[in-house]
Structure formats: C-alpha cells, structure tokens
mmCIF file of the C-alpha atoms, coordinates in Angstrom:
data_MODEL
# 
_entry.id   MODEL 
# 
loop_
_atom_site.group_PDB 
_atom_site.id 
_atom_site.type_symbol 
_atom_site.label_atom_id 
_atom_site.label_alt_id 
_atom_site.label_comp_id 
_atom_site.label_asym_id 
_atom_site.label_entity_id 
_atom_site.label_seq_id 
_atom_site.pdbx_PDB_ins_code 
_atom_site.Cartn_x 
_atom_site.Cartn_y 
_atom_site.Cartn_z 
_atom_site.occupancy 
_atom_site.B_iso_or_equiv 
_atom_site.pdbx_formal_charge 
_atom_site.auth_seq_id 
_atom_site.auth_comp_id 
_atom_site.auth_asym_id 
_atom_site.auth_atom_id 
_atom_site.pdbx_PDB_model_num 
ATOM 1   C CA . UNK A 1 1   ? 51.492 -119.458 126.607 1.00 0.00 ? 1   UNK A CA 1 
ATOM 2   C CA . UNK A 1 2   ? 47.937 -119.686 128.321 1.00 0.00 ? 2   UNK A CA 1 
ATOM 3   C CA . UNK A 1 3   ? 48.914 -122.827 130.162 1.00 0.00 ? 3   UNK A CA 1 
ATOM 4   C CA . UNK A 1 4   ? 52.003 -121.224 131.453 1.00 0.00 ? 4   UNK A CA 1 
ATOM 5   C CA . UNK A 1 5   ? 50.536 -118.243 132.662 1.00 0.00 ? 5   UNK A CA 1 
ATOM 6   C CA . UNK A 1 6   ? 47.643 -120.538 134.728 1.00 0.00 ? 6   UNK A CA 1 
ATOM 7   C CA . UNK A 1 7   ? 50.519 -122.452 136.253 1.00 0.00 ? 7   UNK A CA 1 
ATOM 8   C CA . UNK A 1 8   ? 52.375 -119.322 137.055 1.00 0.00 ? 8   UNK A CA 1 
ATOM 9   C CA . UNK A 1 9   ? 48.676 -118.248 138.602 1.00 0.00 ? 9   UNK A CA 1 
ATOM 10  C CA . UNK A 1 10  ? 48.704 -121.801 140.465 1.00 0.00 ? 10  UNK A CA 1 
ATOM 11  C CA . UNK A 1 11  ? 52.237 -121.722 142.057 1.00 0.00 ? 11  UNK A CA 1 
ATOM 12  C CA . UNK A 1 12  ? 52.140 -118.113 142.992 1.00 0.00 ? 12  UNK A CA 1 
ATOM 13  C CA . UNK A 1 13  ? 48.339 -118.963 144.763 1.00 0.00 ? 13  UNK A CA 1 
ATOM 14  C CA . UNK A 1 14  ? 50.048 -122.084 146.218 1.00 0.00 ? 14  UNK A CA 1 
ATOM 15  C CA . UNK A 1 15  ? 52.961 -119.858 147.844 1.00 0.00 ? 15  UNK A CA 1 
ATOM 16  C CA . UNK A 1 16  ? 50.704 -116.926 149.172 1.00 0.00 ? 16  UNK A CA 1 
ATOM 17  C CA . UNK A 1 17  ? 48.476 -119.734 150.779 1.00 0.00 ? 17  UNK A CA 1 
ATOM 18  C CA . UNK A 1 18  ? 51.200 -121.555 152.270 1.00 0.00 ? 18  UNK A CA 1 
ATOM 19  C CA . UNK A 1 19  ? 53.299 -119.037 153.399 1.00 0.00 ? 19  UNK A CA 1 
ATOM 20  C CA . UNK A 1 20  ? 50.254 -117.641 155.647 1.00 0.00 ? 20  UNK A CA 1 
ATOM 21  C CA . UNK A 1 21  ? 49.935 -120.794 157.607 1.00 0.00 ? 21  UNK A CA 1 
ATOM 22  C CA . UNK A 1 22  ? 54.056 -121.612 158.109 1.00 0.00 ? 22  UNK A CA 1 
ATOM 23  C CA . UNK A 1 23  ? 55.569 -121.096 161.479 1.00 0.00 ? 23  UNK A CA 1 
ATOM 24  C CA . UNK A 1 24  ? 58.998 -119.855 160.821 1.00 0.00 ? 24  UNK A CA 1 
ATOM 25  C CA . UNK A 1 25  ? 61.346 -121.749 163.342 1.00 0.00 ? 25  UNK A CA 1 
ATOM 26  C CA . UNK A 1 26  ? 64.754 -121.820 164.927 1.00 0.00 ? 26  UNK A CA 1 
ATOM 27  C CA . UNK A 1 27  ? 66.026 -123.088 167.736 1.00 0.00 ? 27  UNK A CA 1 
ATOM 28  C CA . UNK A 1 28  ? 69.752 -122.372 170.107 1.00 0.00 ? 28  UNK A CA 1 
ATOM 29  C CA . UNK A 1 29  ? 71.251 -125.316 172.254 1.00 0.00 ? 29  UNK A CA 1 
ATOM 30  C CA . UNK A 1 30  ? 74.016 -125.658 174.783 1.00 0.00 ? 30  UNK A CA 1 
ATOM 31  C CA . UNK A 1 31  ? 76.815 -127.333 172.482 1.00 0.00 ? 31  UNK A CA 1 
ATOM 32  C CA . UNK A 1 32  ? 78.374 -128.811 175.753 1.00 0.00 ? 32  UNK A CA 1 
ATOM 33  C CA . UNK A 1 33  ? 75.062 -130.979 176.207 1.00 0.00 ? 33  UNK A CA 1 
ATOM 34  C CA . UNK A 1 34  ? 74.747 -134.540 175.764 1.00 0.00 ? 34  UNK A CA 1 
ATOM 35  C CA . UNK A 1 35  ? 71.328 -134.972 174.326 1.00 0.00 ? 35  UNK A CA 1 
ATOM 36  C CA . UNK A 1 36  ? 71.875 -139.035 174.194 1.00 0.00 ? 36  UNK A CA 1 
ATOM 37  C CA . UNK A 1 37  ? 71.483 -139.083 177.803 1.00 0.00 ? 37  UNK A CA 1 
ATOM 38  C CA . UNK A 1 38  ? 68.147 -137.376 178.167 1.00 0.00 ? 38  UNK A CA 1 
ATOM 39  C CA . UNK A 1 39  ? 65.528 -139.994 178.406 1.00 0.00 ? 39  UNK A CA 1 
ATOM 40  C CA . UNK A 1 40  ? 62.919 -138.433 180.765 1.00 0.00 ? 40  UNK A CA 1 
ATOM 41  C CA . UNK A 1 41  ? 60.815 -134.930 180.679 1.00 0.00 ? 41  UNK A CA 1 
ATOM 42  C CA . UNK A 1 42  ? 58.267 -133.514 183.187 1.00 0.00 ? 42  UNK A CA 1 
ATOM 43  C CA . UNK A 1 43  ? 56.832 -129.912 182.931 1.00 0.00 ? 43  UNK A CA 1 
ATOM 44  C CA . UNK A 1 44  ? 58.208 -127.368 184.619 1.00 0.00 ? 44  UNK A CA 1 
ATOM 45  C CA . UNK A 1 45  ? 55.601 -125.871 186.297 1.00 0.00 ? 45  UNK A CA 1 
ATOM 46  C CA . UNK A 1 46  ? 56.761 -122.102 187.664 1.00 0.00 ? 46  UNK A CA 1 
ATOM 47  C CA . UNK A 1 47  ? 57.697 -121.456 184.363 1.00 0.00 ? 47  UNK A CA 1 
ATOM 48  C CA . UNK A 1 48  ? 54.341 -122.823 182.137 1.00 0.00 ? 48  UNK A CA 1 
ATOM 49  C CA . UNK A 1 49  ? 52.179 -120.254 185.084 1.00 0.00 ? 49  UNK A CA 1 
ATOM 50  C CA . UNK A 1 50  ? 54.439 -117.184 183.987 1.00 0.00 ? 50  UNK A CA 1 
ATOM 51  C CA . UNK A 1 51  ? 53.041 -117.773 180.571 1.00 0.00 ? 51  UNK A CA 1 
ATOM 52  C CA . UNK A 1 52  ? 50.806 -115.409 179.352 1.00 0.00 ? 52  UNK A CA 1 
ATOM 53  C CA . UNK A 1 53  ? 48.181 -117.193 177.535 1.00 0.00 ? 53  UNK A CA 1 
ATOM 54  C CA . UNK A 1 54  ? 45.264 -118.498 178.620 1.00 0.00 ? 54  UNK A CA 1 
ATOM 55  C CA . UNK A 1 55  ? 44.907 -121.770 180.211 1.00 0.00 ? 55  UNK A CA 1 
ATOM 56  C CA . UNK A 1 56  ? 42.871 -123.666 177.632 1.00 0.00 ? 56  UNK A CA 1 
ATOM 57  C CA . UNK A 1 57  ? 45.592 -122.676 174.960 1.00 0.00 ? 57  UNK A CA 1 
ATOM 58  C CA . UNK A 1 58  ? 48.392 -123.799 177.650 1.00 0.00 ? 58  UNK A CA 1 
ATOM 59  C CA . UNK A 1 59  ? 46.895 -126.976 178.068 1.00 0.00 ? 59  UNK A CA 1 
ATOM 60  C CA . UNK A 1 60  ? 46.811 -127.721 174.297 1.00 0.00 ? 60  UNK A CA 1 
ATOM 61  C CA . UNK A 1 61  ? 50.144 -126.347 173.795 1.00 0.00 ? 61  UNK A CA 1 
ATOM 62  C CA . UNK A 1 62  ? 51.364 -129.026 177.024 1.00 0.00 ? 62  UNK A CA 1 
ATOM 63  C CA . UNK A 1 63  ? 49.422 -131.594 175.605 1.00 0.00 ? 63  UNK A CA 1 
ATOM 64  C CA . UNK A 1 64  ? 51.076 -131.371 172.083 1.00 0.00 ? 64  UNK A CA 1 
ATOM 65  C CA . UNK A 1 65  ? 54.440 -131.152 173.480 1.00 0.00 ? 65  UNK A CA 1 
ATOM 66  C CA . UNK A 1 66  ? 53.830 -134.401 175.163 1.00 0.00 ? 66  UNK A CA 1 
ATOM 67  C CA . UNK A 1 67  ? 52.578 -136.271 172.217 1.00 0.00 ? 67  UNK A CA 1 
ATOM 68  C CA . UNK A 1 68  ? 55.611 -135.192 170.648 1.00 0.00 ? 68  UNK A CA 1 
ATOM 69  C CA . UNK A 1 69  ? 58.461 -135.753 172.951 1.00 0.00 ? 69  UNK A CA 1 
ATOM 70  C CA . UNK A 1 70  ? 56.795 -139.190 173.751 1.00 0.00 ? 70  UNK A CA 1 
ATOM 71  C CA . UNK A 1 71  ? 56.872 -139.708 170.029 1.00 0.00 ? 71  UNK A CA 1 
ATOM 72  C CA . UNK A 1 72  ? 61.098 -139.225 170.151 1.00 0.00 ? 72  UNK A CA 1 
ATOM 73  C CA . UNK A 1 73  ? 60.895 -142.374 172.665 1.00 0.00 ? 73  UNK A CA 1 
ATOM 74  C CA . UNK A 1 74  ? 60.886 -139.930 176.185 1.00 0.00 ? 74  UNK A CA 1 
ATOM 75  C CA . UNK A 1 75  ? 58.999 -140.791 178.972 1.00 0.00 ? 75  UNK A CA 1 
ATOM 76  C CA . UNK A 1 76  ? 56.768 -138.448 181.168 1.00 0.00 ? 76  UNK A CA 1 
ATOM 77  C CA . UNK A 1 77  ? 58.581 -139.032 184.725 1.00 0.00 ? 77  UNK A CA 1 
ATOM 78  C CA . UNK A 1 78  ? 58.277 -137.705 188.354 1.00 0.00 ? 78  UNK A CA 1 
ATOM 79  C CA . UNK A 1 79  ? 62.322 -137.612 188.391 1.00 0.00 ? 79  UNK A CA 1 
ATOM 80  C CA . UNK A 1 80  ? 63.273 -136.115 184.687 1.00 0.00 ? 80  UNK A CA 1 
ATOM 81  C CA . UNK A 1 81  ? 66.840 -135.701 183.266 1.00 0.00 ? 81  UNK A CA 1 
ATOM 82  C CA . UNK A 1 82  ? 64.478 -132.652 181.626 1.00 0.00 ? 82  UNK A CA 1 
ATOM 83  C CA . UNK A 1 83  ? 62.163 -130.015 182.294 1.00 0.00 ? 83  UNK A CA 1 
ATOM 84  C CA . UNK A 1 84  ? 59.585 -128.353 179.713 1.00 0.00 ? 84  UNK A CA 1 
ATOM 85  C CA . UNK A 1 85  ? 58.531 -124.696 179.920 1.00 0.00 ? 85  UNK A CA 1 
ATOM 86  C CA . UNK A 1 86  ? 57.087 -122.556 177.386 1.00 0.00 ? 86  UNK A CA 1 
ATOM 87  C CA . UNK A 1 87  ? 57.180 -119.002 177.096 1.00 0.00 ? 87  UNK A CA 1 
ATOM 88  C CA . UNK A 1 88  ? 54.543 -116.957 174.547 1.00 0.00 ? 88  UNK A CA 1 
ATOM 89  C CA . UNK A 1 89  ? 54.381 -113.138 172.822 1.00 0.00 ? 89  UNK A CA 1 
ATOM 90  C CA . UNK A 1 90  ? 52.533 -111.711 170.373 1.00 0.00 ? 90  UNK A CA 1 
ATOM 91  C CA . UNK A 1 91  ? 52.105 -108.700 168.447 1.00 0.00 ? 91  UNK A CA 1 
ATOM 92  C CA . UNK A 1 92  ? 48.491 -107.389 166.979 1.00 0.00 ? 92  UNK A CA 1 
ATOM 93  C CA . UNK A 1 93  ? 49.266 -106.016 163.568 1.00 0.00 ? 93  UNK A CA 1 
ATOM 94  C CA . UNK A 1 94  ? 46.493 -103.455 162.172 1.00 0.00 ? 94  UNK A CA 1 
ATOM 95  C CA . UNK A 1 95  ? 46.639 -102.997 158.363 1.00 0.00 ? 95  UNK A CA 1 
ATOM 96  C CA . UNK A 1 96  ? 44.199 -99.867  156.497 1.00 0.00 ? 96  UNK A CA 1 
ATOM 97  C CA . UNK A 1 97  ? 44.399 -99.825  153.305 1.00 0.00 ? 97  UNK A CA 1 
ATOM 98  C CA . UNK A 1 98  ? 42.527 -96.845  151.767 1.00 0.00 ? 98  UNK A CA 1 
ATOM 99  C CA . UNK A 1 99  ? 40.365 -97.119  148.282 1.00 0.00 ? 99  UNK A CA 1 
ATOM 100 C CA . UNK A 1 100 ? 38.806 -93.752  148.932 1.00 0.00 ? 100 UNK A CA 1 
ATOM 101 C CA . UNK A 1 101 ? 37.599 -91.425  145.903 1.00 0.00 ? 101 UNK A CA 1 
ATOM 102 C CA . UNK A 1 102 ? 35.195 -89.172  144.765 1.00 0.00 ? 102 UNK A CA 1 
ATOM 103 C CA . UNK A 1 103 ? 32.991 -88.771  141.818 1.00 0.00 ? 103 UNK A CA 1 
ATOM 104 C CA . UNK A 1 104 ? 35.216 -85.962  140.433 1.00 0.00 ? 104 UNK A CA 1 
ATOM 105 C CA . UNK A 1 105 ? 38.093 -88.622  140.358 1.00 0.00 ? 105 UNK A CA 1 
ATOM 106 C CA . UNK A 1 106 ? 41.929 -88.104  141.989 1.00 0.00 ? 106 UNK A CA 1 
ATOM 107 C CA . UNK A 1 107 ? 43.736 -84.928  142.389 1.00 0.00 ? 107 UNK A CA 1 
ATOM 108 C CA . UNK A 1 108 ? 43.657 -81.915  144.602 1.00 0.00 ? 108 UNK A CA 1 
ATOM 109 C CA . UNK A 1 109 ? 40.331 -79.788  146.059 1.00 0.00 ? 109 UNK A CA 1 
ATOM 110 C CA . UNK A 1 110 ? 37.520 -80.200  147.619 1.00 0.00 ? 110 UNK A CA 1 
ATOM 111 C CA . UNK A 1 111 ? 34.788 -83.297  147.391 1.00 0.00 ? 111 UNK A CA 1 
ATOM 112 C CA . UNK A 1 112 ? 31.939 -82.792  149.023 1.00 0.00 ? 112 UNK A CA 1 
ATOM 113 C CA . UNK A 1 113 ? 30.618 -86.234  147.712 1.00 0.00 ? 113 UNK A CA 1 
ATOM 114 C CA . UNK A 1 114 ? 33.512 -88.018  148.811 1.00 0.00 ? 114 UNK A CA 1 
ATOM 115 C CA . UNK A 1 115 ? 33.926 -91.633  150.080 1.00 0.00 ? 115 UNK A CA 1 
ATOM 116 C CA . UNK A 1 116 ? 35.847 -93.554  151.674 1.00 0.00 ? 116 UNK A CA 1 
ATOM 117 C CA . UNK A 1 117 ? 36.182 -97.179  151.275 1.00 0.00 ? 117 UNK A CA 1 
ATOM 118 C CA . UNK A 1 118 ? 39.195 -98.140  153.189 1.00 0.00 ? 118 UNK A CA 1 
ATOM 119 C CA . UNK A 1 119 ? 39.641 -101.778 154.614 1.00 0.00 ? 119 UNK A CA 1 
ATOM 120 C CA . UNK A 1 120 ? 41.200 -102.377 157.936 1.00 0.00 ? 120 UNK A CA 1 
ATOM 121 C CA . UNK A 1 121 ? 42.998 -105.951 158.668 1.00 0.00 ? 121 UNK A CA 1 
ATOM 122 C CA . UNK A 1 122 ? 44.242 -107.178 162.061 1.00 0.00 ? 122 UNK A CA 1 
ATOM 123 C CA . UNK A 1 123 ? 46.665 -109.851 162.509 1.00 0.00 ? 123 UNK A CA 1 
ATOM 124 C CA . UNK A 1 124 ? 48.226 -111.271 165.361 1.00 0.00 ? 124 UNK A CA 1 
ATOM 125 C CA . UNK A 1 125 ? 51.826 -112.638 165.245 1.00 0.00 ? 125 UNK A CA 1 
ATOM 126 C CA . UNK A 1 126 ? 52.222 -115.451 167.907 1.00 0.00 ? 126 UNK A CA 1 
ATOM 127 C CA . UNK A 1 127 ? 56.259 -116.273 169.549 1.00 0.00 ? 127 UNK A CA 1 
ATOM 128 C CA . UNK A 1 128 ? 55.847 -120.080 171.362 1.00 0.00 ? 128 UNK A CA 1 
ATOM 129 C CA . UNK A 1 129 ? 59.418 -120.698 172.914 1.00 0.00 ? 129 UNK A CA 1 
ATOM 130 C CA . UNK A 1 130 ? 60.023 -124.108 173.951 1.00 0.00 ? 130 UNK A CA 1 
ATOM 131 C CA . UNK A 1 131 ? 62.850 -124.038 176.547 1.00 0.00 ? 131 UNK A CA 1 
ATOM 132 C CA . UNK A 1 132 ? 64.519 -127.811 177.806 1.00 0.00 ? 132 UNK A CA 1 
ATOM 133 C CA . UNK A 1 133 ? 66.094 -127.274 181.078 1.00 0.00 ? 133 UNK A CA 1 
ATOM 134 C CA . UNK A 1 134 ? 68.749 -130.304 182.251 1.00 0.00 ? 134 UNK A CA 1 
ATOM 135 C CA . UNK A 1 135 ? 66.936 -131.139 185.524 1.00 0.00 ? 135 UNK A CA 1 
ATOM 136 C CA . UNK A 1 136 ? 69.757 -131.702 187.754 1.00 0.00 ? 136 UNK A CA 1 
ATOM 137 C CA . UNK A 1 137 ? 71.779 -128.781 186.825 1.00 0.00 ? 137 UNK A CA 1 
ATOM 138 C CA . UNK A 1 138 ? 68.794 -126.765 186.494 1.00 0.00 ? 138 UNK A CA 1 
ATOM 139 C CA . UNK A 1 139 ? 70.187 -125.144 183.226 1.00 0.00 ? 139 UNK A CA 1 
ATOM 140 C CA . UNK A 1 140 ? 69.095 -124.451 179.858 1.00 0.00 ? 140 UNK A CA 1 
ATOM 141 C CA . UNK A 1 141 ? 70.329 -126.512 177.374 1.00 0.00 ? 141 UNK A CA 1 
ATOM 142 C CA . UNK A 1 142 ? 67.774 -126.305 174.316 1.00 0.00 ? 142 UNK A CA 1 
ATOM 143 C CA . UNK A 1 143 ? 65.429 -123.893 173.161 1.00 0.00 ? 143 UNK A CA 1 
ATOM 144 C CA . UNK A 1 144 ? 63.024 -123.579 169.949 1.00 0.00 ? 144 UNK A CA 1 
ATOM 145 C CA . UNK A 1 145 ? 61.117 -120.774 169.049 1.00 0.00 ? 145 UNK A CA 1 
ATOM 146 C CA . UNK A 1 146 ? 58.524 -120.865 166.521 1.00 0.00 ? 146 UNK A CA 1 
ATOM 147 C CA . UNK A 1 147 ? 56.941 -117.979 164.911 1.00 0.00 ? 147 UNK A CA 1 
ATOM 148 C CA . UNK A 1 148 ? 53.589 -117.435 162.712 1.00 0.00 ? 148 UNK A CA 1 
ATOM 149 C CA . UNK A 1 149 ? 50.088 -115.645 162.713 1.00 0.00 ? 149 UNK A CA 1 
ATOM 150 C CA . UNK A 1 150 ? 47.770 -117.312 164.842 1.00 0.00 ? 150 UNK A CA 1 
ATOM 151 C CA . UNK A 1 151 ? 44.305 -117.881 163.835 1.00 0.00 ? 151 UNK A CA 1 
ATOM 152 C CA . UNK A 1 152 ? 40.589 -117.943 165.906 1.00 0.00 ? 152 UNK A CA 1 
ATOM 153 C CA . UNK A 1 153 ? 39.853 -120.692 163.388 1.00 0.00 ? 153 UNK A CA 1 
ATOM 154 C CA . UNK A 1 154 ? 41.221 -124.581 164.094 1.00 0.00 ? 154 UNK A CA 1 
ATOM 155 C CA . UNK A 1 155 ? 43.535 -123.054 166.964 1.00 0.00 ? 155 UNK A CA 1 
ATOM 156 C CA . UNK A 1 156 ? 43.842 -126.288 168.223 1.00 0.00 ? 156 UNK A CA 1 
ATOM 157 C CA . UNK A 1 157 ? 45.628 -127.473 164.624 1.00 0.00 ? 157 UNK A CA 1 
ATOM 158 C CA . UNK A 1 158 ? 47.564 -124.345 165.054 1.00 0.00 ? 158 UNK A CA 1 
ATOM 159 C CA . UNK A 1 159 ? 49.117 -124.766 168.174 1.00 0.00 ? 159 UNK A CA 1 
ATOM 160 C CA . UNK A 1 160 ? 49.931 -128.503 167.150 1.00 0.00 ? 160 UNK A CA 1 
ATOM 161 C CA . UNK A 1 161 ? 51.490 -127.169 163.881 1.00 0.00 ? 161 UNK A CA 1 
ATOM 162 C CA . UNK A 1 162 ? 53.552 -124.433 165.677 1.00 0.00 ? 162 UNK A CA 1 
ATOM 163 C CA . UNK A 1 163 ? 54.772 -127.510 168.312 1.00 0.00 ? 163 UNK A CA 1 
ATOM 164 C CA . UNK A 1 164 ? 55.338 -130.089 165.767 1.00 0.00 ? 164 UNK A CA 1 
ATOM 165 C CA . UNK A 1 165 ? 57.429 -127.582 163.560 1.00 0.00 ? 165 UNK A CA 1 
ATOM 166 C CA . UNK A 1 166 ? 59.458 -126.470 166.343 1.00 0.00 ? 166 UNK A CA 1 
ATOM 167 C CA . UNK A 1 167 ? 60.320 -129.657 168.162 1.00 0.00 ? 167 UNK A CA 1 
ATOM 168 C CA . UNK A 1 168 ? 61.311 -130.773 164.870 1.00 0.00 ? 168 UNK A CA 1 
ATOM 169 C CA . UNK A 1 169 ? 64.517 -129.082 165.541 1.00 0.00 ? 169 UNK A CA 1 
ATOM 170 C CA . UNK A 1 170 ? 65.283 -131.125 168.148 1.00 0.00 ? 170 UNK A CA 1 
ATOM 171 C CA . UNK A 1 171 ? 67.262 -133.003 169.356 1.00 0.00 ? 171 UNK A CA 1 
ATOM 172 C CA . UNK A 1 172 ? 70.300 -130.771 167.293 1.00 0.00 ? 172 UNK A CA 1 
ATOM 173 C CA . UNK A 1 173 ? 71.929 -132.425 164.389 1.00 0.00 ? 173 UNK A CA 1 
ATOM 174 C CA . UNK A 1 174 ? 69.404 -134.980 164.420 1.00 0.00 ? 174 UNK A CA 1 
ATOM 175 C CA . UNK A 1 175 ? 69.017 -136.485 160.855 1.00 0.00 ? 175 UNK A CA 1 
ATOM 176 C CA . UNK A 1 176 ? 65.230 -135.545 159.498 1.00 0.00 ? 176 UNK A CA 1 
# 
C-alpha cells in the first residue's frame, strides 16, 4: 500500500511538472493547398515588425523557425513559394491567495492582532501564431498557434519549445 501511494505521489508530481512547461497547440490550413509543392520560405517582413515583442525575442523566435523548416528539407530563398510571419499575445495572470488569521482563530469580530499572510503569483500566458502565406497568391494557407506560460528563466529553450511544438503540426496530415 506504501509503494502505491509513493507512485501515486510520483505520477501526480510528474503531471503537475509537466503540464506547466507544455505549449498547448493547434493549427487551421487551407484544405485547397498543395503543401507538396512548397519547397522555399523567406520571412515576411511587414508582418514579423507588427509583432509585439521585443526584438531579441523576435529574432530567437525567426531563428528557431528557420532551423525547423530547414529541418523539413525547405530552403531559405529570395523568391519563396512561402512566406513566414508570426503574430504574439499574452495575458498577465495575478493569483492572491489569502492565509490570513488571527490569534483568536476563524470566525466573525474584531482582531486587533490580525495578520495577513496572503501570497500573490503572476503568470504570463504567451499566444505565438505561426502564419504560412503562399507567396504568389499572397494568401494564407497554414497557421499554428501555440499556447503556454512563458518563463524569464531559459526563454531561449522556451521559445524553441513553443516553435518546435507548433511546427510539428505541419505540414497537415503529415505522419509523426
């Protein structure tokens, strides 16, 4: 019974843990779209400046998408069959959680010893779209989104995770 209950400890550890760093994804793709005949990518550059993140995080966030498009055999070209551009949101979420009590213990009146030991959390919820535009019918024809708290800490690994996950789902129907 002990050694169940420290593997039920283990798992449910193991899911909290993991299930803070995922990046929920999905993506949405023009069904009419040929995806065998896109070879080529460049970045779409009025699009990546609309993006609202700083440049040091759009750089990464280019740079990852690069390693992994050229991974999928596509080649970085002055005349694409597809253009990159990225689009970013995010959300500050503010938890207080409130442990307060007084020396005469819970219930209604007046404490004038009380304290208050509340705890206040912040988290910020990061949206990285990944839209592919067909370059010669200046179109969208695939788009990713990925989804997932971001983190001051190994942003770099972050970004690359939130990338990886979402170009993952490309191109649609693709066998994993």
């Amino acid at each position: 019974m002990r050694h169940l209950l420290s593997i039920t400890t283990l798992l449910l550890l193991l899911v909290i843990t993991t299930s803070c760093s995922s990046v929920r994804v999905a993506s949405d793709y023009d069904k009419q779209a040929d995806f065998n005949n896109y070879k080529t990518f460049a970045f779409y550059k009025t699009g990546i400046d609309k993006a609202e993140i700083n440049d040091i995080d759009k750089r990464r966030i280019l740079r990852a998408i690069e390693a992994e498009l050229t991974a999928k055999g596509f080649t970085k070209s002055e005349k694409p069959d597809l253009l990159v551009s990225i689009f970013t949101k995010s959300r500050e979420e503010v938890n207080v959680y409130n442990n307060g009590y007084g020396p005469y213990g819970y219930g209604w009146g007046w404490r004038p010893y009380y304290w208050n030991n509340s705890t206040v959390t912040r988290n910020t919820e990061g949206v990285l779209y990944i839209d592919l535009i067909d370059a010669s019918k200046k179109e969208l024809v695939w788009q990713g989104q990925g989804t997932g708290y971001l983190s001051q800490n190994k942003k770099e690994e972050r970004i690359q995770e939130f990338v990886t996950k979402i170009l993952e789902k490309y191109p649609p129907g693709a066998k994993k």
